[in-house]
């Protein structure tokens, strides 16, 4: 039987998802210094290499930094290690969950202080408030949201047990978890819906307390069985205030293959970042594609 087996995920610590249920997960985005979405002060970039503008390069940018782009063969990171093809004045499409797609104009590259990651300012600004879903901006001429996105107020009955089972595997006793989001969509356009579920127990100030956690689960029916992939997970650890709050911010086709990437923002007390997951297929499941962030 095919299973969702997500790849290793590196989260941004310095930037600022009817039948038998099977759970597989990333080598997870734990709340440790080795794992990974508030705007920060920006100044005009002096250290980031800038390439000549190319309207054919589908650069993706979140509120928290340049995420990267698809070069026709592979994903290119937007961390400045490769020349970023932006000079200012480019037109971007703006995608946020089920909201109408709009447009905005990007500035020249700037840098997030103090860590120096590339960011872009926009006019009008990208929508989204602190610790809430925010838009992703993409230079593209194609339909960035080729399949519908539906937001639900509660977890459907067929997924409640899977959420409880996952939390139990983490030693978390939460009989009535707070449901942050339920997003239903058809990532591949194959007629089989995927369900993204965000659950958490978090303080407003994001200074972790014992037993706090945040998770993003992906559920999909594969060959008659519901399968579960853990996209993101963060939990409180003894002696550390560090924890992440996750939100699903967009479903967007970043590489013109009519398959939508999953865009997740993650917030911590000193910054935020954004990660896009590509759903490769039912064997490999979701894998990290590009991401960026800003913080202390």
CSV table of N, CA, C and O in Angstrom, one decimal, residues 154-217:
chain,number,residue,atom,x,y,z
A,154,UNK,N,-14.5,23.2,11.9
A,154,UNK,CA,-14.2,22.1,12.9
A,154,UNK,C,-13.6,20.9,12.1
A,154,UNK,O,-13.7,20.8,10.9
A,155,UNK,N,-12.9,20.0,12.9
A,155,UNK,CA,-12.3,18.8,12.3
A,155,UNK,C,-13.4,17.9,11.9
A,155,UNK,O,-14.2,17.5,12.8
A,156,UNK,N,-13.5,17.4,10.7
A,156,UNK,CA,-14.5,16.4,10.4
A,156,UNK,C,-14.4,15.1,11.2
A,156,UNK,O,-13.3,14.8,11.7
A,157,UNK,N,-15.5,14.4,11.5
A,157,UNK,CA,-15.5,13.3,12.5
A,157,UNK,C,-14.4,12.2,12.1
A,157,UNK,O,-13.8,11.7,13.0
A,158,UNK,N,-14.3,12.0,10.8
A,158,UNK,CA,-13.4,10.9,10.4
A,158,UNK,C,-11.9,11.2,10.6
A,158,UNK,O,-11.0,10.3,10.5
A,159,UNK,N,-11.6,12.4,11.1
A,159,UNK,CA,-10.2,12.8,11.3
A,159,UNK,C,-9.9,13.0,12.8
A,159,UNK,O,-8.7,13.2,13.2
A,160,UNK,N,-10.9,13.1,13.7
A,160,UNK,CA,-10.7,13.4,15.1
A,160,UNK,C,-9.8,12.3,15.7
A,160,UNK,O,-8.9,12.7,16.5
A,161,UNK,N,-10.1,11.1,15.5
A,161,UNK,CA,-9.3,10.0,16.2
A,161,UNK,C,-7.8,10.1,15.7
A,161,UNK,O,-6.9,9.9,16.5
A,162,UNK,N,-7.6,10.4,14.4
A,162,UNK,CA,-6.2,10.5,13.9
A,162,UNK,C,-5.5,11.6,14.6
A,162,UNK,O,-4.3,11.5,14.9
A,163,UNK,N,-6.1,12.7,14.9
A,163,UNK,CA,-5.5,13.8,15.6
A,163,UNK,C,-5.1,13.4,17.0
A,163,UNK,O,-4.0,13.6,17.5
A,164,UNK,N,-6.1,12.7,17.7
A,164,UNK,CA,-5.8,12.3,19.1
A,164,UNK,C,-4.7,11.2,19.1
A,164,UNK,O,-3.8,11.2,20.0
A,165,UNK,N,-4.7,10.3,18.1
A,165,UNK,CA,-3.6,9.3,18.1
A,165,UNK,C,-2.2,9.9,17.9
A,165,UNK,O,-1.3,9.5,18.5
A,166,UNK,N,-2.2,10.9,17.0
A,166,UNK,CA,-0.9,11.6,16.8
A,166,UNK,C,-0.4,12.2,18.1
A,166,UNK,O,0.8,12.1,18.5
A,167,UNK,N,-1.3,13.0,18.7
A,167,UNK,CA,-0.9,13.7,20.0
A,167,UNK,C,-0.4,12.7,21.0
A,167,UNK,O,0.6,12.9,21.8
A,168,UNK,N,-1.1,11.5,21.1
A,168,UNK,CA,-0.7,10.5,22.1
A,168,UNK,C,0.7,10.0,21.8
A,168,UNK,O,1.4,9.6,22.7
A,169,UNK,N,1.0,9.8,20.5
A,169,UNK,CA,2.4,9.4,20.2
A,169,UNK,C,3.5,10.3,20.7
A,169,UNK,O,4.6,9.9,20.8
A,170,UNK,N,3.1,11.6,20.9
A,170,UNK,CA,4.0,12.6,21.4
A,170,UNK,C,3.9,12.7,22.9
A,170,UNK,O,4.5,13.6,23.5
A,171,UNK,N,3.1,11.9,23.5
A,171,UNK,CA,3.0,12.0,25.0
A,171,UNK,C,2.1,13.1,25.4
A,171,UNK,O,2.2,13.6,26.6
A,172,UNK,N,1.3,13.6,24.5
A,172,UNK,CA,0.4,14.8,24.8
A,172,UNK,C,-1.0,14.4,25.1
A,172,UNK,O,-1.6,13.7,24.3
A,173,UNK,N,-1.5,14.7,26.3
A,173,UNK,CA,-2.8,14.4,26.7
A,173,UNK,C,-3.7,15.6,26.5
A,173,UNK,O,-3.6,16.5,27.3
A,174,UNK,N,-4.4,15.6,25.5
A,174,UNK,CA,-5.3,16.8,25.2
A,174,UNK,C,-6.6,16.2,24.5
A,174,UNK,O,-6.6,16.0,23.3
A,175,UNK,N,-7.6,16.0,25.4
A,175,UNK,CA,-8.8,15.4,24.9
A,175,UNK,C,-9.6,16.3,24.0
A,175,UNK,O,-10.4,15.8,23.1
A,176,UNK,N,-9.4,17.6,24.1
A,176,UNK,CA,-10.1,18.5,23.3
A,176,UNK,C,-9.2,19.6,22.7
A,176,UNK,O,-9.2,20.7,23.2
A,177,UNK,N,-8.3,19.2,21.8
A,177,UNK,CA,-7.3,20.1,21.3
A,177,UNK,C,-7.9,21.3,20.6
A,177,UNK,O,-9.0,21.2,19.9
A,178,UNK,N,-7.2,22.5,20.7
A,178,UNK,CA,-7.7,23.7,20.0
A,178,UNK,C,-7.4,23.5,18.5
A,178,UNK,O,-6.2,23.2,18.1
A,179,UNK,N,-8.4,23.6,17.7
A,179,UNK,CA,-8.2,23.5,16.3
A,179,UNK,C,-8.0,24.9,15.7
A,179,UNK,O,-8.9,25.7,15.7
A,180,UNK,N,-6.8,25.1,15.2
A,180,UNK,CA,-6.5,26.4,14.6
A,180,UNK,C,-7.1,26.6,13.2
A,180,UNK,O,-7.6,27.6,12.9
A,181,UNK,N,-7.0,25.5,12.4
A,181,UNK,CA,-7.4,25.6,11.0
A,181,UNK,C,-7.8,24.2,10.5
A,181,UNK,O,-7.2,23.2,11.0
A,182,UNK,N,-8.7,24.1,9.6
A,182,UNK,CA,-9.0,22.9,8.8
A,182,UNK,C,-9.2,23.4,7.4
A,182,UNK,O,-10.1,24.2,7.1
A,183,UNK,N,-8.2,23.0,6.5
A,183,UNK,CA,-8.2,23.5,5.1
A,183,UNK,C,-8.4,22.2,4.2
A,183,UNK,O,-7.6,21.3,4.3
A,184,UNK,N,-9.4,22.3,3.4
A,184,UNK,CA,-9.7,21.2,2.5
A,184,UNK,C,-9.4,21.6,1.0
A,184,UNK,O,-9.9,22.7,0.6
A,185,UNK,N,-8.7,20.8,0.3
A,185,UNK,CA,-8.3,21.2,-1.1
A,185,UNK,C,-8.0,20.0,-1.9
A,185,UNK,O,-8.0,18.9,-1.3
A,186,UNK,N,-7.8,20.1,-3.2
A,186,UNK,CA,-7.3,19.0,-4.0
A,186,UNK,C,-6.0,19.5,-4.6
A,186,UNK,O,-6.0,20.1,-5.7
A,187,UNK,N,-4.9,19.1,-4.0
A,187,UNK,CA,-3.6,19.6,-4.4
A,187,UNK,C,-3.3,19.3,-5.8
A,187,UNK,O,-2.8,20.2,-6.6
A,188,UNK,N,-3.5,18.1,-6.2
A,188,UNK,CA,-3.1,17.6,-7.6
A,188,UNK,C,-4.2,17.7,-8.6
A,188,UNK,O,-3.9,17.5,-9.8
A,189,UNK,N,-5.4,18.0,-8.2
A,189,UNK,CA,-6.5,18.1,-9.2
A,189,UNK,C,-6.9,16.7,-9.6
A,189,UNK,O,-7.4,16.5,-10.7
A,190,UNK,N,-6.7,15.7,-8.8
A,190,UNK,CA,-7.0,14.3,-9.2
A,190,UNK,C,-8.4,13.8,-8.6
A,190,UNK,O,-8.7,12.7,-8.8
A,191,UNK,N,-9.1,14.8,-8.1
A,191,UNK,CA,-10.4,14.4,-7.6
A,191,UNK,C,-10.4,13.8,-6.2
A,191,UNK,O,-11.5,13.5,-5.6
A,192,UNK,N,-9.3,13.7,-5.5
A,192,UNK,CA,-9.2,13.2,-4.2
A,192,UNK,C,-8.7,14.3,-3.3
A,192,UNK,O,-7.6,14.9,-3.5
A,193,UNK,N,-9.6,14.7,-2.3
A,193,UNK,CA,-9.3,15.8,-1.5
A,193,UNK,C,-8.2,15.5,-0.4
A,193,UNK,O,-8.2,14.4,0.1
A,194,UNK,N,-7.4,16.5,-0.1
A,194,UNK,CA,-6.5,16.5,1.0
A,194,UNK,C,-7.1,17.4,2.1
A,194,UNK,O,-7.7,18.4,1.8
A,195,UNK,N,-6.8,17.0,3.4
A,195,UNK,CA,-7.3,17.8,4.5
A,195,UNK,C,-6.1,18.2,5.4
A,195,UNK,O,-5.3,17.3,5.8
A,196,UNK,N,-5.9,19.5,5.5
A,196,UNK,CA,-4.8,20.0,6.4
A,196,UNK,C,-5.4,20.4,7.7
A,196,UNK,O,-6.4,21.2,7.7
A,197,UNK,N,-4.9,20.0,8.8
A,197,UNK,CA,-5.4,20.2,10.1
A,197,UNK,C,-4.3,20.8,11.0
A,197,UNK,O,-3.2,20.3,11.2
A,198,UNK,N,-4.6,22.0,11.6
A,198,UNK,CA,-3.6,22.7,12.5
A,198,UNK,C,-4.2,22.6,13.9
A,198,UNK,O,-5.4,23.1,14.1
A,199,UNK,N,-3.5,22.0,14.8
A,199,UNK,CA,-3.9,22.0,16.2
A,199,UNK,C,-2.8,22.5,17.1
A,199,UNK,O,-1.6,22.4,16.8
A,200,UNK,N,-3.2,23.1,18.2
A,200,UNK,CA,-2.2,23.7,19.1
A,200,UNK,C,-2.7,23.9,20.5
A,200,UNK,O,-3.9,23.9,20.8
A,201,UNK,N,-1.7,24.1,21.4
A,201,UNK,CA,-2.0,24.6,22.8
A,201,UNK,C,-0.8,25.6,23.0
A,201,UNK,O,0.3,25.2,23.3
A,202,UNK,N,-1.1,26.9,22.9
A,202,UNK,CA,0.0,27.9,22.9
A,202,UNK,C,-0.4,29.1,23.7
A,202,UNK,O,-1.6,29.5,23.7
A,203,UNK,N,0.5,29.8,24.3
A,203,UNK,CA,0.3,31.1,24.9
A,203,UNK,C,0.3,32.2,23.9
A,203,UNK,O,1.0,32.1,22.8
A,204,UNK,N,-0.4,33.3,24.2
A,204,UNK,CA,-0.4,34.4,23.2
A,204,UNK,C,1.0,35.0,23.0
A,204,UNK,O,1.3,35.5,21.8
A,205,UNK,N,1.9,35.0,24.0
A,205,UNK,CA,3.2,35.6,23.8
A,205,UNK,C,4.2,34.7,23.2
A,205,UNK,O,5.4,35.1,23.0
A,206,UNK,N,3.8,33.5,23.0
A,206,UNK,CA,4.7,32.4,22.4
A,206,UNK,C,6.0,32.2,23.2
A,206,UNK,O,7.0,31.8,22.7
A,207,UNK,N,5.9,32.4,24.5
A,207,UNK,CA,6.9,31.9,25.5
A,207,UNK,C,6.4,30.6,26.0
A,207,UNK,O,5.4,30.5,26.7
A,208,UNK,N,7.1,29.5,25.6
A,208,UNK,CA,6.5,28.2,25.9
A,208,UNK,C,6.3,27.9,27.4
A,208,UNK,O,7.1,28.2,28.2
A,209,UNK,N,5.2,27.2,27.6
A,209,UNK,CA,4.9,26.6,28.9
A,209,UNK,C,5.0,25.1,28.8
A,209,UNK,O,4.8,24.5,27.7
A,210,UNK,N,5.1,24.4,29.9
A,210,UNK,CA,5.0,22.9,29.9
A,210,UNK,C,3.8,22.4,29.1
A,210,UNK,O,2.7,22.9,29.3
A,211,UNK,N,4.0,21.4,28.3
A,211,UNK,CA,2.9,20.8,27.5
A,211,UNK,C,2.3,21.6,26.4
A,211,UNK,O,1.4,21.2,25.7
A,212,UNK,N,2.9,22.8,26.1
A,212,UNK,CA,2.5,23.5,24.9
A,212,UNK,C,3.0,22.8,23.6
A,212,UNK,O,4.0,22.1,23.6
A,213,UNK,N,2.2,22.9,22.5
A,213,UNK,CA,2.6,22.3,21.3
A,213,UNK,C,1.9,23.0,20.1
A,213,UNK,O,0.9,23.8,20.3
A,214,UNK,N,2.3,22.7,18.9
A,214,UNK,CA,1.7,23.2,17.7
A,214,UNK,C,2.0,22.1,16.6
A,214,UNK,O,3.1,21.7,16.5
A,215,UNK,N,1.0,21.8,15.8
A,215,UNK,CA,1.2,20.8,14.7
A,215,UNK,C,0.4,21.0,13.5
A,215,UNK,O,-0.7,21.6,13.6
A,216,UNK,N,0.9,20.6,12.3
A,216,UNK,CA,0.2,20.7,11.1
A,216,UNK,C,0.2,19.3,10.5
A,216,UNK,O,1.2,18.7,10.3
A,217,UNK,N,-1.0,18.7,10.3
A,217,UNK,CA,-1.2,17.3,9.8
A,217,UNK,C,-1.8,17.4,8.4
A,217,UNK,O,-2.7,18.2,8.2
